[in-house]
Amino acid sequence: MTTMDSSPTALFDSYEHDFQQIIASIREKLEGDANNEGGEQRKAALRRVEMELDEADEMVSQMEIEIQGIPQSLKTQYTSRIKAAKADLQRYKKASKDLHATLARSDLLSSSSRPGMGPSTADEPYGSTSDRTRLLAGTALLEDGSRRLMDSQRIALETEEQGADILRSLRVQREQIQNSRDTLQRADNSIDRASGTLKKMIRRMYQQRVVTAAIIIVLVLLIGIILWAKLTR
């Protein structure tokens, strides 16, 4: 049975490790399937890239949350690591966007260069009816890519807002815990002072008992001496 790492940076390191794995998968797809495969396979690869970019964005948000609990002496180092992760994420988001645009352009070019398409005329400036259909399809593809990018940006903003809400909640809870700890410390100090006062009172009581006992003994001795003196006359 493995023991769970309870260090303050354990969760951050775990999220960063997951982020690096996702980025490696994105890089492999962008440099491999999304570049080399056919049209439909490239589209499928780019859709997987978009989903993994959303996951990577979520990992960065989790890292931003976890850094709040990291000791100040280590925070600078981990802040730099978050900045590097954000830079990687933005670079691959741009690469994905560029590949979307390239794929859309290649679809348009391939549709316009297929055999059997007649020259355009004054009545049909874009060529045959099928050419216009392909052009509309290419435009729809570009719009779909733009919509996907906007959805990704919206999800990123929503995730960022949720992360900010969580951070505010954690900050309030931390302040409550600190206030409770201060209250306990004050109560502990009061108990220590009361305990010291009681010890002093007990010590004085014993001292008074000793003095009283000594006085009684002296008085008894004096009475005994007086009685002895009277009896011996």
PDB file of C-alpha atoms in Angstrom:
ATOM      1  CA  MET A   1       0.000   0.000   0.000  1.00  0.00           C
ATOM      2  CA  THR A   2       1.608   3.262  -1.134  1.00  0.00           C
ATOM      3  CA  THR A   3       1.601   6.277   1.146  1.00  0.00           C
ATOM      4  CA  MET A   4       0.147   9.491  -0.193  1.00  0.00           C
ATOM      5  CA  ASP A   5       2.564  12.418  -0.602  1.00  0.00           C
ATOM      6  CA  SER A   6       1.395  15.125   1.816  1.00  0.00           C
ATOM      7  CA  SER A   7       3.947  17.779   0.844  1.00  0.00           C
ATOM      8  CA  PRO A   8       2.490  21.233  -0.014  1.00  0.00           C
ATOM      9  CA  THR A   9       3.677  20.899  -3.644  1.00  0.00           C
ATOM     10  CA  ALA A  10       2.451  17.344  -4.281  1.00  0.00           C
ATOM     11  CA  LEU A  11      -0.827  18.271  -6.011  1.00  0.00           C
ATOM     12  CA  PHE A  12       0.846  21.005  -8.043  1.00  0.00           C
ATOM     13  CA  ASP A  13       3.492  18.538  -9.253  1.00  0.00           C
ATOM     14  CA  SER A  14       0.784  16.012 -10.112  1.00  0.00           C
ATOM     15  CA  TYR A  15      -1.212  18.525 -12.179  1.00  0.00           C
ATOM     16  CA  GLU A  16       1.979  19.711 -13.884  1.00  0.00           C
ATOM     17  CA  HIS A  17       2.884  16.102 -14.755  1.00  0.00           C
ATOM     18  CA  ASP A  18      -0.590  15.565 -16.272  1.00  0.00           C
ATOM     19  CA  PHE A  19      -0.240  18.848 -18.177  1.00  0.00           C
ATOM     20  CA  GLN A  20       3.102  17.798 -19.657  1.00  0.00           C
ATOM     21  CA  GLN A  21       1.643  14.461 -20.774  1.00  0.00           C
ATOM     22  CA  ILE A  22      -1.291  16.205 -22.476  1.00  0.00           C
ATOM     23  CA  ILE A  23       1.060  18.694 -24.167  1.00  0.00           C
ATOM     24  CA  ALA A  24       3.225  15.822 -25.418  1.00  0.00           C
ATOM     25  CA  SER A  25       0.125  14.162 -26.899  1.00  0.00           C
ATOM     26  CA  ILE A  26      -0.936  17.455 -28.539  1.00  0.00           C
ATOM     27  CA  ARG A  27       2.535  17.961 -29.990  1.00  0.00           C
ATOM     28  CA  GLU A  28       2.561  14.429 -31.390  1.00  0.00           C
ATOM     29  CA  LYS A  29      -0.810  14.960 -33.091  1.00  0.00           C
ATOM     30  CA  LEU A  30       0.036  18.397 -34.474  1.00  0.00           C
ATOM     31  CA  GLU A  31       3.363  17.204 -35.845  1.00  0.00           C
ATOM     32  CA  GLY A  32       2.015  13.834 -37.015  1.00  0.00           C
ATOM     33  CA  ASP A  33      -1.627  13.000 -37.768  1.00  0.00           C
ATOM     34  CA  ALA A  34      -2.833  16.584 -38.146  1.00  0.00           C
ATOM     35  CA  ASN A  35      -0.152  17.282 -40.760  1.00  0.00           C
ATOM     36  CA  ASN A  36       0.283  14.018 -42.645  1.00  0.00           C
ATOM     37  CA  GLU A  37      -3.091  12.269 -42.772  1.00  0.00           C
ATOM     38  CA  GLY A  38      -5.950  12.763 -45.211  1.00  0.00           C
ATOM     39  CA  GLY A  39      -8.755  15.276 -44.872  1.00  0.00           C
ATOM     40  CA  GLU A  40     -11.113  13.427 -42.551  1.00  0.00           C
ATOM     41  CA  GLN A  41      -8.271  11.951 -40.481  1.00  0.00           C
ATOM     42  CA  ARG A  42      -6.733  15.411 -40.103  1.00  0.00           C
ATOM     43  CA  LYS A  43     -10.081  16.805 -38.973  1.00  0.00           C
ATOM     44  CA  ALA A  44     -10.465  14.013 -36.430  1.00  0.00           C
ATOM     45  CA  ALA A  45      -6.911  14.628 -35.170  1.00  0.00           C
ATOM     46  CA  LEU A  46      -7.616  18.353 -34.813  1.00  0.00           C
ATOM     47  CA  ARG A  47     -10.829  17.611 -32.885  1.00  0.00           C
ATOM     48  CA  ARG A  48      -8.833  15.449 -30.469  1.00  0.00           C
ATOM     49  CA  VAL A  49      -6.272  18.258 -30.191  1.00  0.00           C
ATOM     50  CA  GLU A  50      -9.054  20.708 -29.250  1.00  0.00           C
ATOM     51  CA  MET A  51     -10.315  18.399 -26.495  1.00  0.00           C
ATOM     52  CA  GLU A  52      -6.794  17.915 -25.139  1.00  0.00           C
ATOM     53  CA  LEU A  53      -6.193  21.685 -25.233  1.00  0.00           C
ATOM     54  CA  ASP A  54      -9.289  22.103 -23.024  1.00  0.00           C
ATOM     55  CA  GLU A  55      -7.877  19.476 -20.630  1.00  0.00           C
ATOM     56  CA  ALA A  56      -4.498  21.226 -20.576  1.00  0.00           C
ATOM     57  CA  ASP A  57      -6.257  24.532 -19.839  1.00  0.00           C
ATOM     58  CA  GLU A  58      -8.011  22.877 -16.898  1.00  0.00           C
ATOM     59  CA  MET A  59      -4.686  21.556 -15.582  1.00  0.00           C
ATOM     60  CA  VAL A  60      -3.217  25.086 -15.675  1.00  0.00           C
ATOM     61  CA  SER A  61      -6.231  26.374 -13.717  1.00  0.00           C
ATOM     62  CA  GLN A  62      -5.721  23.656 -11.096  1.00  0.00           C
ATOM     63  CA  MET A  63      -2.017  24.576 -10.854  1.00  0.00           C
ATOM     64  CA  GLU A  64      -2.997  28.227 -10.244  1.00  0.00           C
ATOM     65  CA  ILE A  65      -5.271  27.092  -7.410  1.00  0.00           C
ATOM     66  CA  GLU A  66      -2.646  24.836  -5.807  1.00  0.00           C
ATOM     67  CA  ILE A  67       0.086  27.491  -5.874  1.00  0.00           C
ATOM     68  CA  GLN A  68      -1.872  29.486  -3.281  1.00  0.00           C
ATOM     69  CA  GLY A  69      -1.000  26.866  -0.650  1.00  0.00           C
ATOM     70  CA  ILE A  70       2.701  26.614  -1.518  1.00  0.00           C
ATOM     71  CA  PRO A  71       5.127  28.214   0.996  1.00  0.00           C
ATOM     72  CA  GLN A  72       6.364  31.677   0.049  1.00  0.00           C
ATOM     73  CA  SER A  73       9.956  30.454  -0.168  1.00  0.00           C
ATOM     74  CA  LEU A  74       9.005  28.141  -3.065  1.00  0.00           C
ATOM     75  CA  LYS A  75       6.275  30.223  -4.701  1.00  0.00           C
ATOM     76  CA  THR A  76       8.594  32.144  -7.076  1.00  0.00           C
ATOM     77  CA  GLN A  77       9.906  28.933  -8.602  1.00  0.00           C
ATOM     78  CA  TYR A  78       6.412  27.481  -9.088  1.00  0.00           C
ATOM     79  CA  THR A  79       5.076  30.758 -10.491  1.00  0.00           C
ATOM     80  CA  SER A  80       7.743  30.551 -13.211  1.00  0.00           C
ATOM     81  CA  ARG A  81       6.631  26.999 -13.980  1.00  0.00           C
ATOM     82  CA  ILE A  82       3.029  28.156 -14.381  1.00  0.00           C
ATOM     83  CA  LYS A  83       4.141  30.926 -16.761  1.00  0.00           C
ATOM     84  CA  ALA A  84       6.073  28.372 -18.833  1.00  0.00           C
ATOM     85  CA  ALA A  85       3.016  26.082 -18.927  1.00  0.00           C
ATOM     86  CA  LYS A  86       0.786  28.969 -20.071  1.00  0.00           C
ATOM     87  CA  ALA A  87       3.286  29.869 -22.784  1.00  0.00           C
ATOM     88  CA  ASP A  88       3.305  26.261 -24.042  1.00  0.00           C
ATOM     89  CA  LEU A  89      -0.495  26.161 -23.998  1.00  0.00           C
ATOM     90  CA  GLN A  90      -0.839  29.393 -25.973  1.00  0.00           C
ATOM     91  CA  ARG A  91       1.759  28.209 -28.512  1.00  0.00           C
ATOM     92  CA  TYR A  92      -0.120  24.988 -29.211  1.00  0.00           C
ATOM     93  CA  LYS A  93      -3.469  26.787 -29.290  1.00  0.00           C
ATOM     94  CA  LYS A  94      -2.041  29.027 -32.022  1.00  0.00           C
ATOM     95  CA  ALA A  95      -0.623  26.013 -33.857  1.00  0.00           C
ATOM     96  CA  SER A  96      -4.036  24.315 -33.750  1.00  0.00           C
ATOM     97  CA  LYS A  97      -5.739  27.466 -35.029  1.00  0.00           C
ATOM     98  CA  ASP A  98      -3.231  27.761 -37.870  1.00  0.00           C
ATOM     99  CA  LEU A  99      -3.765  24.124 -38.858  1.00  0.00           C
ATOM    100  CA  HIS A 100      -7.530  24.669 -38.863  1.00  0.00           C
ATOM    101  CA  ALA A 101      -7.083  27.595 -41.243  1.00  0.00           C
ATOM    102  CA  THR A 102      -4.624  25.631 -43.425  1.00  0.00           C
ATOM    103  CA  LEU A 103      -7.020  22.690 -43.634  1.00  0.00           C
ATOM    104  CA  ALA A 104      -9.880  24.979 -44.632  1.00  0.00           C
ATOM    105  CA  ARG A 105      -7.763  26.617 -47.341  1.00  0.00           C
ATOM    106  CA  SER A 106      -6.576  23.267 -48.672  1.00  0.00           C
ATOM    107  CA  ASP A 107     -10.197  22.063 -48.858  1.00  0.00           C
ATOM    108  CA  LEU A 108     -11.115  25.135 -50.876  1.00  0.00           C
ATOM    109  CA  LEU A 109      -8.122  24.762 -53.197  1.00  0.00           C
ATOM    110  CA  SER A 110      -8.651  21.051 -53.716  1.00  0.00           C
ATOM    111  CA  SER A 111     -12.317  21.596 -54.539  1.00  0.00           C
ATOM    112  CA  SER A 112     -11.487  24.326 -57.081  1.00  0.00           C
ATOM    113  CA  SER A 113      -8.757  22.253 -58.789  1.00  0.00           C
ATOM    114  CA  ARG A 114     -10.781  19.028 -59.326  1.00  0.00           C
ATOM    115  CA  PRO A 115     -11.227  17.923 -62.950  1.00  0.00           C
ATOM    116  CA  GLY A 116     -14.568  18.409 -64.683  1.00  0.00           C
ATOM    117  CA  MET A 117     -15.128  21.970 -63.516  1.00  0.00           C
ATOM    118  CA  GLY A 118     -15.927  24.287 -66.354  1.00  0.00           C
ATOM    119  CA  PRO A 119     -14.773  27.892 -66.596  1.00  0.00           C
ATOM    120  CA  SER A 120     -16.822  30.570 -64.933  1.00  0.00           C
ATOM    121  CA  THR A 121     -19.192  32.653 -66.965  1.00  0.00           C
ATOM    122  CA  ALA A 122     -20.843  36.008 -66.513  1.00  0.00           C
ATOM    123  CA  ASP A 123     -24.027  34.298 -65.373  1.00  0.00           C
ATOM    124  CA  GLU A 124     -22.058  32.019 -62.995  1.00  0.00           C
ATOM    125  CA  PRO A 125     -19.031  33.985 -61.697  1.00  0.00           C
ATOM    126  CA  TYR A 126     -18.006  31.157 -59.361  1.00  0.00           C
ATOM    127  CA  GLY A 127     -18.234  28.414 -61.991  1.00  0.00           C
ATOM    128  CA  SER A 128     -20.725  25.569 -61.890  1.00  0.00           C
ATOM    129  CA  THR A 129     -23.328  24.962 -59.202  1.00  0.00           C
ATOM    130  CA  SER A 130     -21.093  22.307 -57.583  1.00  0.00           C
ATOM    131  CA  ASP A 131     -18.286  24.888 -57.339  1.00  0.00           C
ATOM    132  CA  ARG A 132     -20.553  27.234 -55.425  1.00  0.00           C
ATOM    133  CA  THR A 133     -21.595  24.362 -53.196  1.00  0.00           C
ATOM    134  CA  ARG A 134     -17.962  23.564 -52.425  1.00  0.00           C
ATOM    135  CA  LEU A 135     -17.237  27.231 -51.768  1.00  0.00           C
ATOM    136  CA  LEU A 136     -20.159  27.419 -49.374  1.00  0.00           C
ATOM    137  CA  ALA A 137     -18.985  24.223 -47.711  1.00  0.00           C
ATOM    138  CA  GLY A 138     -15.502  25.704 -47.299  1.00  0.00           C
ATOM    139  CA  THR A 139     -16.965  28.874 -45.819  1.00  0.00           C
ATOM    140  CA  ALA A 140     -19.064  26.793 -43.440  1.00  0.00           C
ATOM    141  CA  LEU A 141     -15.937  24.875 -42.442  1.00  0.00           C
ATOM    142  CA  LEU A 142     -14.124  28.113 -41.650  1.00  0.00           C
ATOM    143  CA  GLU A 143     -17.082  29.339 -39.648  1.00  0.00           C
ATOM    144  CA  ASP A 144     -17.192  26.023 -37.786  1.00  0.00           C
ATOM    145  CA  GLY A 145     -13.495  26.338 -36.928  1.00  0.00           C
ATOM    146  CA  SER A 146     -14.009  29.906 -35.732  1.00  0.00           C
ATOM    147  CA  ARG A 147     -16.981  28.816 -33.640  1.00  0.00           C
ATOM    148  CA  ARG A 148     -14.941  26.043 -32.063  1.00  0.00           C
ATOM    149  CA  LEU A 149     -12.171  28.488 -31.196  1.00  0.00           C
ATOM    150  CA  MET A 150     -14.704  30.872 -29.665  1.00  0.00           C
ATOM    151  CA  ASP A 151     -16.196  27.988 -27.646  1.00  0.00           C
ATOM    152  CA  SER A 152     -12.711  27.082 -26.416  1.00  0.00           C
ATOM    153  CA  GLN A 153     -12.070  30.684 -25.378  1.00  0.00           C
ATOM    154  CA  ARG A 154     -15.453  30.804 -23.616  1.00  0.00           C
ATOM    155  CA  ILE A 155     -14.690  27.593 -21.740  1.00  0.00           C
ATOM    156  CA  ALA A 156     -11.273  28.971 -20.777  1.00  0.00           C
ATOM    157  CA  LEU A 157     -12.873  32.171 -19.431  1.00  0.00           C
ATOM    158  CA  GLU A 158     -15.502  30.198 -17.495  1.00  0.00           C
ATOM    159  CA  THR A 159     -12.807  27.955 -16.046  1.00  0.00           C
ATOM    160  CA  GLU A 160     -10.770  31.007 -15.066  1.00  0.00           C
ATOM    161  CA  GLU A 161     -13.797  32.552 -13.334  1.00  0.00           C
ATOM    162  CA  GLN A 162     -14.499  29.306 -11.487  1.00  0.00           C
ATOM    163  CA  GLY A 163     -10.866  29.146 -10.419  1.00  0.00           C
ATOM    164  CA  ALA A 164     -11.052  32.727  -9.146  1.00  0.00           C
ATOM    165  CA  ASP A 165     -14.207  31.893  -7.157  1.00  0.00           C
ATOM    166  CA  ILE A 166     -12.502  28.860  -5.646  1.00  0.00           C
ATOM    167  CA  LEU A 167      -9.463  30.971  -4.734  1.00  0.00           C
ATOM    168  CA  ARG A 168     -11.671  33.553  -3.032  1.00  0.00           C
ATOM    169  CA  SER A 169     -13.474  30.814  -1.109  1.00  0.00           C
ATOM    170  CA  LEU A 170     -10.174  29.269  -0.036  1.00  0.00           C
ATOM    171  CA  ARG A 171      -8.893  32.681   1.051  1.00  0.00           C
ATOM    172  CA  VAL A 172     -11.976  33.242   3.229  1.00  0.00           C
ATOM    173  CA  GLN A 173     -11.614  29.774   4.759  1.00  0.00           C
ATOM    174  CA  ARG A 174      -7.931  30.391   5.450  1.00  0.00           C
ATOM    175  CA  GLU A 175      -8.761  33.678   7.201  1.00  0.00           C
ATOM    176  CA  GLN A 176     -11.391  31.888   9.305  1.00  0.00           C
ATOM    177  CA  ILE A 177      -8.876  29.209  10.261  1.00  0.00           C
ATOM    178  CA  GLN A 178      -6.296  31.860  11.173  1.00  0.00           C
ATOM    179  CA  ASN A 179      -8.868  33.713  13.309  1.00  0.00           C
ATOM    180  CA  SER A 180      -9.787  30.469  15.086  1.00  0.00           C
ATOM    181  CA  ARG A 181      -6.119  29.722  15.684  1.00  0.00           C
ATOM    182  CA  ASP A 182      -5.555  33.215  17.128  1.00  0.00           C
ATOM    183  CA  THR A 183      -8.565  32.761  19.421  1.00  0.00           C
ATOM    184  CA  LEU A 184      -7.211  29.420  20.633  1.00  0.00           C
ATOM    185  CA  GLN A 185      -3.802  30.975  21.273  1.00  0.00           C
ATOM    186  CA  ARG A 186      -5.362  33.764  23.333  1.00  0.00           C
ATOM    187  CA  ALA A 187      -7.407  31.214  25.307  1.00  0.00           C
ATOM    188  CA  ASP A 188      -4.260  29.142  25.882  1.00  0.00           C
ATOM    189  CA  ASN A 189      -2.409  32.219  27.143  1.00  0.00           C
ATOM    190  CA  SER A 190      -5.309  33.035  29.496  1.00  0.00           C
ATOM    191  CA  ILE A 191      -5.286  29.481  30.845  1.00  0.00           C
ATOM    192  CA  ASP A 192      -1.523  29.695  31.416  1.00  0.00           C
ATOM    193  CA  ARG A 193      -1.911  32.948  33.338  1.00  0.00           C
ATOM    194  CA  ALA A 194      -4.769  31.527  35.447  1.00  0.00           C
ATOM    195  CA  SER A 195      -2.733  28.402  36.170  1.00  0.00           C
ATOM    196  CA  GLY A 196       0.214  30.547  37.302  1.00  0.00           C
ATOM    197  CA  THR A 197      -2.046  32.597  39.569  1.00  0.00           C
ATOM    198  CA  LEU A 198      -3.497  29.441  41.149  1.00  0.00           C
ATOM    199  CA  LYS A 199      -0.011  28.044  41.768  1.00  0.00           C
ATOM    200  CA  LYS A 200       1.003  31.283  43.513  1.00  0.00           C
ATOM    201  CA  MET A 201      -2.143  31.201  45.670  1.00  0.00           C
ATOM    202  CA  ILE A 202      -1.505  27.566  46.652  1.00  0.00           C
ATOM    203  CA  ARG A 203       2.137  28.332  47.481  1.00  0.00           C
ATOM    204  CA  ARG A 204       1.097  31.289  49.672  1.00  0.00           C
ATOM    205  CA  MET A 205      -1.523  29.140  51.402  1.00  0.00           C
ATOM    206  CA  TYR A 206       1.130  26.553  52.312  1.00  0.00           C
ATOM    207  CA  GLN A 207       3.421  29.328  53.535  1.00  0.00           C
ATOM    208  CA  GLN A 208       0.635  30.721  55.725  1.00  0.00           C
ATOM    209  CA  ARG A 209      -0.051  27.247  57.138  1.00  0.00           C
ATOM    210  CA  VAL A 210       3.614  26.831  58.038  1.00  0.00           C
ATOM    211  CA  VAL A 211       3.696  30.246  59.742  1.00  0.00           C
ATOM    212  CA  THR A 212       0.456  29.494  61.633  1.00  0.00           C
ATOM    213  CA  ALA A 213       1.784  26.105  62.764  1.00  0.00           C
ATOM    214  CA  ALA A 214       5.033  27.718  63.935  1.00  0.00           C
ATOM    215  CA  ILE A 215       3.106  30.337  65.956  1.00  0.00           C
ATOM    216  CA  ILE A 216       0.956  27.647  67.562  1.00  0.00           C
ATOM    217  CA  ILE A 217       4.041  25.625  68.495  1.00  0.00           C
ATOM    218  CA  VAL A 218       5.693  28.693  70.019  1.00  0.00           C
ATOM    219  CA  LEU A 219       2.556  29.517  71.996  1.00  0.00           C
ATOM    220  CA  VAL A 220       2.289  25.928  73.261  1.00  0.00           C
ATOM    221  CA  LEU A 221       5.932  26.038  74.317  1.00  0.00           C
ATOM    222  CA  LEU A 222       5.432  29.341  76.117  1.00  0.00           C
ATOM    223  CA  ILE A 223       2.359  28.034  77.939  1.00  0.00           C
ATOM    224  CA  GLY A 224       4.260  24.883  78.910  1.00  0.00           C
ATOM    225  CA  ILE A 225       7.187  26.952  80.213  1.00  0.00           C
ATOM    226  CA  ILE A 226       4.868  29.199  82.238  1.00  0.00           C
ATOM    227  CA  LEU A 227       3.038  26.221  83.756  1.00  0.00           C
ATOM    228  CA  TRP A 228       6.316  24.492  84.560  1.00  0.00           C
ATOM    229  CA  ALA A 229       7.640  27.654  86.220  1.00  0.00           C
ATOM    230  CA  LYS A 230       4.566  28.003  88.420  1.00  0.00           C
ATOM    231  CA  LEU A 231       4.533  24.368  89.398  1.00  0.00           C
ATOM    232  CA  THR A 232       8.201  24.317  90.382  1.00  0.00           C
ATOM    233  CA  ARG A 233       7.970  27.273  92.800  1.00  0.00           C
TER     234      ARG A 233
END
